[in-house]
Amino acid sequence: SFRLASMRLAPVQCVAAGHPTTTGLSTIDYFLSAAAAEPADASSHYTERLVALPGMGVCMPLPALPRQRKTRADFGLEPQQIIYLSTQGLFKHLPVHDALYARIAGCVDNAVFVFVEGHYPAWTRIFRERLKRTFESRGLSPERHLRFVPRQDYDAYLCLNSVSDVFLDPPGGWSGGMTVRDALASGLPVLTLPGTLMRTRQGYGLLTELGIRDTIASDLDSYVDLAVQIGNDVKLRASISQRIRERSHILFDDSRGVAGL
């Protein structure tokens, strides 16, 4: 696709936000992005002319939760555990942030961090080994706090969101888009830390559209503090989940982006 994009095959050529950064190509005229996820100086981040479509820029249906629900036991999880879920591609987890999970586990006794195995076994092996070393260096048991589940079909994946307590949008270079939408569709509290570029602000944009800003961290320390607070307070989690369910319709079947295009 990059080779094709470098050729002038049409009078006007555009790229959409599925590409999380500028192409840098003189043959691409417009970058179609999401106004809710772009910072004030966004136009300076692109060689293309930026078109920030209203809201998150897309019109998607609300996912239908499966009638036959899987339980925690189906995923090898226990009722008393506080499940922090991150279904992002493992390449989004930067080594510099590995200690965040151990810091949270040090303050939430029953914390279990659930990740989905990567496309390639090496991705899972390397990330697992990184976290294992980090947890052990802090006197924490990796076996107690870490779980890697196989890749799921879509219904099972939605169930995994439904049985979890907190969704962790990894800070760093690349926020979640579809995964954050699916977590919110399941009523799962989402914690995010936006950066300076659109690709780090998808979770921020979705939460801002919902009007739920109290799970948006301002820095790494507040990210940990919020994760601990939400994990330890069942009433707070229930309150956030209720607000998400009441407002989730805002994110789905939103035709503003279509009209804007």
XYZ file of N, CA and C in Angstrom:
783
model
N 0.838 -1.209 0.000
C 0.000 0.000 0.000
C 0.869 1.255 0.000
N 2.023 1.195 0.646
C 2.888 2.369 0.679
C 3.474 2.650 -0.699
N 3.793 1.591 -1.445
C 4.296 1.776 -2.808
C 3.230 2.447 -3.681
N 1.987 1.966 -3.562
C 0.895 2.559 -4.346
C 0.686 4.020 -3.956
N 0.781 4.293 -2.662
C 0.555 5.657 -2.182
C 1.614 6.620 -2.709
N 2.779 6.109 -3.015
C 3.851 6.984 -3.499
C 3.689 7.343 -4.967
N 2.679 6.757 -5.616
C 2.428 7.061 -7.028
C 1.184 7.938 -7.154
N 1.188 8.823 -8.110
C 0.044 9.704 -8.346
C -0.941 8.977 -9.264
N -1.822 8.156 -8.643
C -2.778 7.353 -9.398
C -4.124 8.048 -9.567
N -4.343 9.131 -8.830
C -5.606 9.875 -8.918
C -5.318 11.351 -8.691
N -6.182 12.220 -9.191
C -5.943 13.659 -9.013
C -5.911 14.093 -7.550
N -6.755 13.468 -6.722
C -6.783 13.783 -5.294
C -6.637 12.476 -4.524
N -5.688 12.426 -3.611
C -5.431 11.183 -2.854
C -5.435 11.488 -1.359
N -6.082 10.584 -0.603
C -6.269 10.791 0.838
C -5.796 9.567 1.607
N -5.479 9.786 2.858
C -5.179 8.703 3.787
C -6.063 8.912 5.013
N -6.497 7.819 5.630
C -7.363 7.918 6.800
C -6.596 7.563 8.070
N -7.242 7.798 9.207
C -6.563 7.689 10.495
C -6.232 6.257 10.892
N -6.653 5.261 10.070
C -6.175 3.901 10.311
C -4.662 3.819 10.203
N -4.078 4.731 9.401
C -2.632 4.956 9.422
C -2.384 5.963 10.541
N -1.665 5.591 11.604
C -1.656 6.448 12.796
C -0.696 7.625 12.725
N -0.067 7.860 11.577
C 0.868 8.972 11.471
C 0.921 9.438 10.024
N 1.483 10.602 9.815
C 1.592 11.135 8.463
C 2.369 10.190 7.555
N 2.022 10.186 6.274
C 2.770 9.370 5.322
C 4.091 10.019 4.940
N 4.128 11.339 5.000
C 5.302 12.051 4.545
C 5.435 12.097 3.033
N 4.409 11.664 2.318
C 4.469 11.569 0.858
C 3.829 12.793 0.205
N 4.498 13.353 -0.793
C 3.945 14.498 -1.513
C 2.760 14.107 -2.387
N 2.588 12.790 -2.624
C 1.487 12.304 -3.459
C 0.186 12.139 -2.686
N 0.221 12.271 -1.366
C -0.994 12.177 -0.546
C -1.400 13.591 -0.141
N -2.616 13.971 -0.537
C -3.054 15.362 -0.390
C -3.736 15.662 0.942
N -4.526 14.711 1.439
C -5.331 14.965 2.635
C -5.176 13.823 3.640
N -5.184 14.190 4.916
C -5.211 13.210 6.007
C -6.560 13.356 6.709
N -7.371 12.294 6.669
C -8.703 12.309 7.295
C -8.582 11.771 8.717
N -8.823 12.615 9.692
C -8.618 12.246 11.084
C -9.872 12.529 11.897
N -9.735 12.413 13.217
C -10.849 12.595 14.149
C -10.618 13.846 14.981
N -11.544 14.780 14.929
C -11.378 16.038 15.658
C -11.211 15.802 17.159
N -11.918 14.810 17.703
C -11.870 14.571 19.149
C -10.518 14.061 19.615
N -9.718 13.516 18.703
C -8.433 12.944 19.085
C -7.250 13.823 18.715
N -7.489 14.932 18.033
C -6.390 15.778 17.576
C -6.129 16.931 18.552
N -4.864 17.236 18.826
C -4.537 18.404 19.652
C -4.655 19.693 18.855
N -4.471 20.813 19.528
C -4.683 22.120 18.896
C -3.705 22.384 17.754
N -2.486 21.864 17.865
C -1.474 22.124 16.841
C -1.364 20.976 15.837
N -2.444 20.247 15.646
C -2.397 19.002 14.876
C -1.914 19.194 13.445
N -2.264 20.294 12.811
C -1.925 20.450 11.396
C -0.421 20.429 11.163
N 0.360 20.783 12.182
C 1.817 20.781 12.027
C 2.409 19.373 12.073
N 1.583 18.373 12.393
C 2.069 16.994 12.495
C 1.991 16.245 11.175
N 1.456 16.872 10.135
C 1.196 16.161 8.883
C 1.796 16.905 7.695
N 2.316 16.135 6.744
C 2.684 16.737 5.462
C 1.450 16.903 4.590
N 0.414 16.099 4.837
C -0.857 16.237 4.127
C -1.649 17.406 4.717
N -2.673 17.848 4.023
C -3.620 18.811 4.597
C -4.562 18.054 5.522
N -4.623 18.458 6.776
C -5.424 17.754 7.778
C -6.902 18.094 7.636
N -7.740 17.057 7.602
C -9.188 17.209 7.661
C -9.656 16.475 8.911
N -10.030 17.230 9.941
C -10.468 16.632 11.203
C -11.986 16.482 11.174
N -12.446 15.275 10.947
C -13.883 15.012 10.871
C -14.506 15.108 12.264
N -15.797 15.457 12.341
C -16.444 15.645 13.651
C -16.360 14.385 14.527
N -16.223 14.617 15.841
C -16.170 13.511 16.791
C -14.985 12.607 16.530
N -15.251 11.292 16.507
C -14.202 10.318 16.201
C -14.141 9.986 14.719
N -14.987 10.648 13.914
C -14.854 10.581 12.473
C -15.411 9.358 11.794
N -15.974 8.419 12.548
C -16.483 7.181 11.952
C -17.878 6.886 12.485
N -18.639 6.120 11.708
C -19.982 5.693 12.107
C -19.979 4.176 12.219
N -20.081 3.672 13.449
C -20.014 2.227 13.696
C -21.203 1.800 14.539
N -21.702 0.592 14.329
C -22.811 0.104 15.164
C -22.314 -0.336 16.544
N -23.201 -0.280 17.503
C -22.895 -0.793 18.841
C -22.748 -2.306 18.764
N -21.624 -2.871 19.223
C -21.462 -4.332 19.166
C -22.555 -5.034 19.963
N -23.044 -6.126 19.403
C -24.061 -6.929 20.095
C -23.361 -7.925 21.009
N -23.601 -7.786 22.295
C -22.990 -8.712 23.235
C -23.591 -10.100 23.061
N -22.779 -11.149 23.146
C -23.285 -12.506 22.883
C -24.329 -12.941 23.900
N -25.288 -13.728 23.430
C -26.334 -14.232 24.330
C -25.761 -15.221 25.331
N -24.873 -16.080 24.870
C -24.236 -17.048 25.767
C -22.916 -16.456 26.245
N -22.911 -16.026 27.486
C -21.758 -15.328 28.029
C -20.772 -16.319 28.652
N -19.500 -16.058 28.393
C -18.461 -16.796 29.107
C -18.234 -16.128 30.457
N -17.813 -16.933 31.442
C -17.564 -16.429 32.785
C -16.061 -16.295 33.018
N -15.723 -15.757 34.155
C -14.298 -15.664 34.508
C -13.630 -17.037 34.506
N -14.349 -18.013 34.991
C -13.784 -19.359 35.066
C -13.383 -19.874 33.683
N -14.124 -19.482 32.668
C -13.799 -19.910 31.304
C -12.456 -19.366 30.837
N -12.017 -18.261 31.450
C -10.724 -17.666 31.089
C -9.646 -17.971 32.132
N -9.964 -18.840 33.101
C -8.999 -19.168 34.142
C -8.826 -18.072 35.176
N -9.850 -17.239 35.338
C -9.797 -16.134 36.289
C -10.728 -16.417 37.457
N -10.466 -15.787 38.607
C -11.207 -16.068 39.833
C -12.054 -14.869 40.255
N -13.154 -15.125 40.968
C -14.102 -14.052 41.318
C -13.490 -12.926 42.130
N -12.563 -13.219 43.034
C -12.034 -12.205 43.935
C -10.920 -11.357 43.318
N -10.463 -11.720 42.150
C -9.383 -10.975 41.519
C -9.878 -9.652 40.936
N -9.004 -8.654 40.951
C -9.271 -7.386 40.272
C -8.587 -7.479 38.915
N -9.390 -7.578 37.856
C -8.870 -7.859 36.525
C -8.615 -6.559 35.765
N -7.337 -6.318 35.502
C -6.921 -5.211 34.638
C -6.666 -5.802 33.257
N -7.471 -5.390 32.298
C -7.405 -5.970 30.960
C -6.718 -5.019 29.984
N -5.857 -5.584 29.143
C -5.296 -4.826 28.029
C -5.260 -5.742 26.818
N -6.134 -5.482 25.860
C -6.231 -6.344 24.679
C -5.483 -5.759 23.486
N -4.666 -4.740 23.726
C -3.913 -4.128 22.646
C -2.877 -5.099 22.084
N -2.453 -4.843 20.843
C -1.323 -5.568 20.310
C -0.124 -5.384 21.229
N 0.612 -6.468 21.472
C 1.690 -6.415 22.454
C 2.785 -5.434 22.072
N 2.900 -5.115 20.779
C 3.927 -4.161 20.357
C 3.638 -2.751 20.849
N 2.412 -2.513 21.363
C 2.083 -1.190 21.889
C 2.606 -0.987 23.310
N 3.062 -2.045 23.953
C 3.556 -1.948 25.330
C 5.061 -1.684 25.302
N 5.449 -0.471 25.666
C 6.854 -0.092 25.601
C 7.593 -0.542 26.865
N 8.836 -1.005 26.732
C 9.589 -1.460 27.907
C 9.700 -0.413 29.017
N 9.755 0.863 28.640
C 9.903 1.915 29.642
C 8.710 1.969 30.590
N 7.567 1.363 30.195
C 6.363 1.403 31.027
C 6.062 0.077 31.724
N 6.952 -0.898 31.617
C 6.697 -2.196 32.260
C 6.475 -2.061 33.761
N 7.189 -1.130 34.392
C 7.100 -0.991 35.848
C 5.736 -0.488 36.309
N 4.957 0.119 35.410
C 3.640 0.625 35.811
C 2.770 -0.493 36.371
N 2.812 -1.664 35.722
C 1.964 -2.778 36.150
C 2.393 -3.281 37.523
N 3.693 -3.334 37.743
C 4.182 -3.767 39.059
C 3.829 -2.746 40.133
N 3.886 -1.474 39.804
C 3.509 -0.446 40.779
C 2.043 -0.579 41.168
N 1.196 -0.853 40.196
C -0.230 -1.037 40.494
C -0.425 -2.276 41.360
N 0.232 -3.381 40.985
C 0.090 -4.630 41.742
C 0.565 -4.466 43.180
N 1.551 -3.595 43.404
C 2.035 -3.369 44.755
C 1.025 -2.695 45.659
N -0.012 -2.082 45.056
C -1.034 -1.363 45.824
C -2.411 -2.012 45.744
N -2.580 -2.979 44.863
C -3.865 -3.682 44.714
C -3.568 -5.165 44.886
N -3.903 -5.686 46.051
C -3.428 -7.018 46.439
C -3.846 -8.114 45.473
N -5.073 -8.072 44.994
C -5.589 -9.139 44.128
C -5.523 -8.779 42.640
N -4.661 -7.838 42.292
C -4.573 -7.400 40.904
C -4.053 -8.516 39.995
N -4.731 -8.700 38.867
C -4.274 -9.623 37.827
C -4.351 -8.870 36.494
N -3.243 -8.868 35.775
C -3.157 -8.167 34.498
C -3.300 -9.193 33.377
N -4.327 -8.993 32.563
C -4.648 -9.953 31.512
C -4.291 -9.347 30.158
N -3.466 -10.073 29.418
C -3.060 -9.676 28.077
C -3.444 -10.790 27.102
N -3.648 -10.405 25.850
C -3.944 -11.380 24.808
C -2.656 -11.685 24.064
N -2.404 -12.966 23.830
C -1.174 -13.372 23.164
C -1.031 -12.689 21.812
N 0.207 -12.455 21.396
C 0.477 -11.743 20.165
C 0.309 -12.604 18.933
N 0.366 -11.952 17.768
C 0.265 -12.668 16.494
C 1.382 -13.700 16.352
N 2.542 -13.379 16.895
C 3.699 -14.266 16.798
C 4.124 -14.681 18.206
N 4.475 -15.954 18.403
C 4.877 -16.412 19.743
C 6.001 -15.588 20.350
N 6.913 -15.094 19.525
C 8.044 -14.321 20.051
C 7.571 -13.051 20.747
N 6.504 -12.420 20.202
C 5.986 -11.216 20.850
C 5.570 -11.523 22.287
N 4.831 -12.620 22.464
C 4.348 -12.994 23.797
C 5.517 -13.359 24.699
N 6.445 -14.141 24.177
C 7.574 -14.597 24.993
C 8.406 -13.411 25.496
N 8.721 -12.484 24.617
C 9.567 -11.350 25.000
C 8.860 -10.458 26.009
N 7.570 -10.162 25.768
C 6.828 -9.295 26.690
C 6.655 -9.977 28.044
N 6.343 -11.274 28.037
C 6.176 -12.017 29.289
C 7.471 -12.006 30.103
N 8.594 -12.216 29.425
C 9.884 -12.236 30.124
C 10.228 -10.868 30.692
N 9.910 -9.810 29.940
C 10.138 -8.456 30.449
C 9.355 -8.209 31.740
N 8.055 -8.538 31.708
C 7.229 -8.316 32.895
C 7.662 -9.198 34.056
N 8.044 -10.426 33.762
C 8.494 -11.345 34.814
C 9.696 -10.747 35.555
N 10.673 -10.258 34.811
C 11.846 -9.652 35.450
C 11.456 -8.429 36.272
N 10.547 -7.624 35.742
C 10.133 -6.402 36.433
C 9.418 -6.727 37.735
N 8.489 -7.673 37.692
C 7.749 -8.041 38.905
C 8.679 -8.670 39.936
N 9.544 -9.557 39.506
C 10.455 -10.210 40.451
C 11.414 -9.214 41.090
N 11.817 -8.191 40.347
C 12.735 -7.192 40.906
C 12.076 -6.388 42.014
N 10.740 -6.375 42.040
C 9.999 -5.654 43.077
C 9.426 -6.595 44.134
N 9.862 -7.852 44.114
C 9.400 -8.816 45.103
C 7.976 -9.278 44.899
N 7.472 -9.177 43.667
C 6.109 -9.586 43.347
C 6.129 -10.856 42.515
N 5.086 -11.676 42.652
C 5.005 -12.951 41.951
C 4.381 -12.774 40.566
N 5.134 -13.021 39.503
C 4.537 -12.946 38.165
C 3.405 -13.954 37.981
N 3.555 -15.143 38.566
C 2.531 -16.182 38.429
C 1.213 -15.754 39.048
N 1.281 -14.942 40.079
C 0.064 -14.486 40.747
C -0.616 -13.339 39.995
N 0.172 -12.467 39.384
C -0.373 -11.213 38.870
C -0.504 -11.145 37.352
N 0.053 -12.087 36.598
C 0.068 -11.973 35.145
C -0.645 -13.148 34.491
N -1.475 -12.853 33.487
C -2.132 -13.890 32.692
C -2.047 -13.516 31.213
N -1.740 -14.492 30.393
C -1.770 -14.323 28.945
C -2.772 -15.326 28.399
N -3.844 -14.809 27.792
C -4.884 -15.689 27.259
C -4.703 -15.812 25.747
N -5.114 -16.942 25.179
C -5.025 -17.091 23.714
C -5.902 -16.068 23.014
N -5.607 -15.844 21.749
C -6.450 -14.966 20.940
C -7.854 -15.555 20.853
N -8.875 -14.693 20.945
C -10.258 -15.122 21.071
C -11.052 -14.810 19.804
N -12.167 -15.545 19.604
C -13.117 -15.087 18.599
C -13.829 -13.852 19.161
N -14.597 -13.162 18.304
C -15.112 -11.851 18.706
C -16.056 -11.940 19.900
N -16.941 -12.934 19.931
C -17.868 -13.059 21.052
C -17.128 -13.304 22.360
N -16.148 -14.195 22.331
C -15.378 -14.490 23.542
C -14.577 -13.268 23.979
N -14.051 -12.542 23.009
C -13.299 -11.318 23.302
C -14.188 -10.289 24.000
N -15.443 -10.130 23.542
C -16.364 -9.218 24.218
C -16.678 -9.707 25.628
N -16.807 -11.019 25.793
C -17.044 -11.577 27.130
C -15.866 -11.302 28.058
N -14.650 -11.388 27.518
C -13.464 -11.098 28.330
C -13.514 -9.664 28.835
N -13.952 -8.733 27.992
C -14.146 -7.362 28.450
C -15.195 -7.293 29.554
N -16.284 -8.039 29.386
C -17.407 -7.952 30.322
C -17.063 -8.483 31.710
N -16.139 -9.448 31.796
C -15.804 -10.028 33.104
C -14.633 -9.313 33.766
N -14.090 -8.284 33.115
C -12.948 -7.561 33.672
C -13.413 -6.366 34.491
N -12.471 -5.751 35.210
C -12.796 -4.624 36.084
C -12.319 -3.277 35.545
N -11.142 -3.256 34.937
C -10.551 -2.011 34.440
C -9.848 -2.313 33.123
N -10.006 -1.414 32.147
C -9.280 -1.542 30.883
C -8.123 -0.560 30.900
N -6.911 -1.061 30.677
C -5.721 -0.227 30.647
C -5.319 0.046 29.203
N -5.511 1.282 28.785
C -5.031 1.729 27.480
C -3.553 2.068 27.672
N -2.636 1.324 27.051
C -1.220 1.511 27.390
C -0.730 2.901 27.023
N -0.024 3.558 27.950
C 0.574 4.855 27.609
C 1.757 4.639 26.675
N 2.175 5.708 26.042
C 3.325 5.578 25.164
C 3.021 6.008 23.753
N 3.310 5.150 22.806
C 3.305 5.574 21.425
C 2.037 5.315 20.639
N 1.071 4.531 21.178
C -0.042 4.139 20.314
C -1.234 3.709 21.164
N -2.221 4.560 21.257
C -3.439 4.264 22.016
C -4.318 3.286 21.255
N -5.284 2.722 21.963
C -6.240 1.823 21.341
C -7.381 2.578 20.694
N -7.882 2.060 19.590
C -9.054 2.614 18.938
C -10.215 1.647 19.038
N -10.184 0.588 18.221
C -11.254 -0.410 18.259
C -11.341 -1.092 19.614
N -10.200 -1.417 20.218
C -10.240 -2.126 21.498
C -10.867 -1.270 22.586
N -10.604 0.032 22.563
C -11.216 0.923 23.549
C -12.714 1.030 23.292
N -13.120 1.126 22.020
C -14.550 1.146 21.702
C -15.247 -0.092 22.245
N -14.639 -1.263 22.028
C -15.262 -2.509 22.476
C -15.325 -2.581 23.997
N -14.299 -2.082 24.672
C -14.331 -2.050 26.133
C -15.465 -1.160 26.629
N -15.613 0.017 26.019
C -16.687 0.924 26.426
C -18.062 0.349 26.094
N -18.164 -0.357 24.972
C -19.435 -1.007 24.625
C -19.815 -2.053 25.659
N -18.813 -2.604 26.351
C -19.052 -3.607 27.391
C -19.236 -2.975 28.764
N -19.196 -1.640 28.831
C -19.363 -0.958 30.111
C -18.128 -0.996 30.982
N -16.973 -1.247 30.409
C -15.740 -1.407 31.179
C -15.053 -0.059 31.364
N -14.727 0.335 32.612
C -13.988 1.581 32.822
C -12.651 1.553 32.091
N -12.364 2.607 31.340
C -11.146 2.694 30.536
C -10.239 3.768 31.114
N -8.992 3.400 31.371
C -7.984 4.337 31.860
C -7.009 4.621 30.733
N -6.767 5.906 30.452
C -5.875 6.269 29.352
C -5.007 7.444 29.740
N -3.874 7.567 29.054
C -2.960 8.698 29.224
C -2.619 9.239 27.843
N -3.222 10.367 27.443
C -2.983 10.888 26.095
C -1.601 11.505 25.962
N -1.083 11.442 24.739
C 0.171 12.102 24.422
C -0.077 13.317 23.549
N 0.918 13.676 22.750
C 0.829 14.891 21.948
C 0.372 14.635 20.522
N 0.329 13.367 20.084
C -0.033 13.030 18.714
C -1.332 12.235 18.677
N -2.031 12.307 17.556
C -3.320 11.620 17.423
C -3.222 10.147 17.781
N -2.158 9.482 17.375
C -2.076 8.040 17.610
C -2.004 7.687 19.094
N -1.736 8.671 19.945
C -1.715 8.429 21.395
C -2.978 8.939 22.079
N -3.969 9.401 21.287
C -5.110 10.104 21.864
C -6.452 9.501 21.468
N -6.457 8.263 20.967
C -7.722 7.641 20.592
C -8.609 7.411 21.822
N -8.037 6.826 22.868
C -8.798 6.612 24.093
C -9.283 7.911 24.700
N -8.418 8.916 24.678
C -8.787 10.241 25.168
C -9.978 10.788 24.391
N -9.936 10.672 23.056
C -11.028 11.190 22.241
C -12.345 10.501 22.530
N -12.313 9.186 22.667
C -13.535 8.435 22.938
C -14.121 8.801 24.296
N -13.278 8.900 25.321
C -13.768 9.258 26.651
C -14.279 10.701 26.685
N -13.595 11.588 25.965
C -14.039 12.977 25.910
C -15.408 13.077 25.245
N -15.617 12.319 24.178
C -16.922 12.305 23.528
C -18.010 11.829 24.499
N -17.672 10.891 25.370
C -18.636 10.390 26.352
C -18.850 11.367 27.502
N -17.954 12.340 27.645
C -18.028 13.241 28.788
C -17.525 12.604 30.061
N -16.680 11.587 29.944
C -16.099 10.905 31.105
C -14.603 11.196 31.107
N -14.210 12.163 31.927
C -12.823 12.623 31.919
C -12.059 12.209 33.168
N -12.752 11.642 34.155
C -12.063 11.323 35.408
C -11.233 10.053 35.323
N -11.220 9.358 34.173
C -10.317 8.223 33.986
C -9.226 8.557 32.961
N -9.059 9.850 32.676
C -7.986 10.309 31.793
C -6.854 10.826 32.663
N -5.716 10.161 32.621
C -4.570 10.528 33.455
C -3.828 11.714 32.837
N -3.114 12.450 33.694
C -2.330 13.599 33.232
C -0.850 13.276 33.105
N -0.393 12.245 33.785
C 0.998 11.817 33.693
C 1.077 10.372 34.194
N 2.278 9.795 34.180
C 2.420 8.385 34.541
C 2.044 8.122 35.996
N 2.393 9.041 36.892
C 2.042 8.840 38.299
C 0.533 8.856 38.497
N -0.156 9.775 37.843
C -1.618 9.811 37.994
C -2.262 8.605 37.324
N -1.617 8.066 36.288
C -2.097 6.832 35.651
C -2.105 5.698 36.671
N -1.010 5.552 37.402
C -0.928 4.516 38.436
C -1.937 4.796 39.553
N -1.999 6.053 40.003
C -2.912 6.404 41.097
C -4.366 6.104 40.721
N -4.762 6.456 39.497
C -6.130 6.181 39.060
C -6.391 4.684 38.964
N -5.418 3.935 38.445
C -5.585 2.490 38.331
C -5.765 1.853 39.702
N -5.014 2.327 40.677
C -5.130 1.804 42.045
C -6.466 2.190 42.650
N -6.847 3.455 42.503
C -8.103 3.936 43.076
C -9.299 3.181 42.512
N -9.347 3.046 41.182
C -10.477 2.362 40.559
C -10.475 0.878 40.907
N -9.287 0.284 40.958
C -9.197 -1.134 41.277
C -9.631 -1.456 42.696
N -9.343 -0.573 43.627
C -9.646 -0.837 45.039
C -11.047 -0.411 45.461
N -11.770 0.293 44.611
C -13.069 0.859 44.995
C -14.165 0.290 44.100
N -14.850 -0.732 44.576
C -15.867 -1.397 43.772
C -17.033 -0.460 43.459
N -17.379 0.430 44.396
C -18.478 1.371 44.145
C -18.102 2.372 43.056
N -16.851 2.810 43.054
C -16.399 3.734 42.017
C -16.430 3.058 40.653
N -15.975 1.810 40.580
C -16.018 1.081 39.303
C -17.451 0.957 38.804
N -18.358 0.626 39.708
C -19.761 0.471 39.319
C -20.341 1.792 38.827
N -19.968 2.894 39.467
C -20.460 4.204 39.071
C -19.961 4.588 37.681
N -18.671 4.338 37.424
C -18.116 4.653 36.104
C -18.768 3.780 35.037
N -18.941 2.495 35.332
C -19.576 1.588 34.374
C -20.990 2.026 34.047
N -21.721 2.463 35.056
C -23.093 2.910 34.839
C -23.125 4.136 33.928
N -22.226 5.077 34.160
C -22.166 6.275 33.317
C -21.813 5.916 31.877
N -20.903 4.947 31.708
C -20.526 4.524 30.355
C -21.725 3.917 29.645
N -22.452 3.046 30.319
C -23.601 2.386 29.699
C -24.688 3.397 29.329
N -24.879 4.393 30.183
C -25.901 5.400 29.914
C -25.546 6.264 28.711
N -24.246 6.415 28.423
C -23.819 7.347 27.377
C -23.205 6.661 26.156
N -23.065 5.347 26.177
C -22.332 4.670 25.102
C -22.970 4.894 23.735
N -24.278 5.185 23.716
C -24.936 5.425 22.427
C -24.315 6.610 21.688
N -23.637 7.508 22.420
C -23.021 8.680 21.796
C -21.933 8.257 20.805
N -21.236 7.157 21.104
C -20.096 6.731 20.299
C -20.495 5.925 19.078
N -21.685 5.372 19.074
C -22.058 4.422 18.031
C -23.204 4.982 17.167
N -23.206 4.526 15.911
C -24.176 5.049 14.938
C -24.127 6.572 14.879
N -22.935 7.124 15.014
C -22.732 8.563 14.979
C -22.439 8.987 13.545
N -23.403 9.615 12.900
C -23.283 9.945 11.475
C -22.598 11.274 11.214
N -22.147 11.971 12.272
C -21.525 13.282 12.070
C -20.274 13.180 11.192
N -19.495 12.117 11.383
C -18.296 11.954 10.588
C -18.604 11.730 9.109
N -19.702 11.001 8.841
C -20.131 10.767 7.457
C -20.570 12.069 6.823
N -21.380 12.845 7.551
C -21.838 14.126 7.034
C -20.661 15.071 6.815
N -19.697 15.031 7.735
C -18.515 15.884 7.610
C -17.690 15.519 6.388
N -17.577 14.218 6.122
C -16.833 13.769 4.947
C -17.540 14.200 3.658
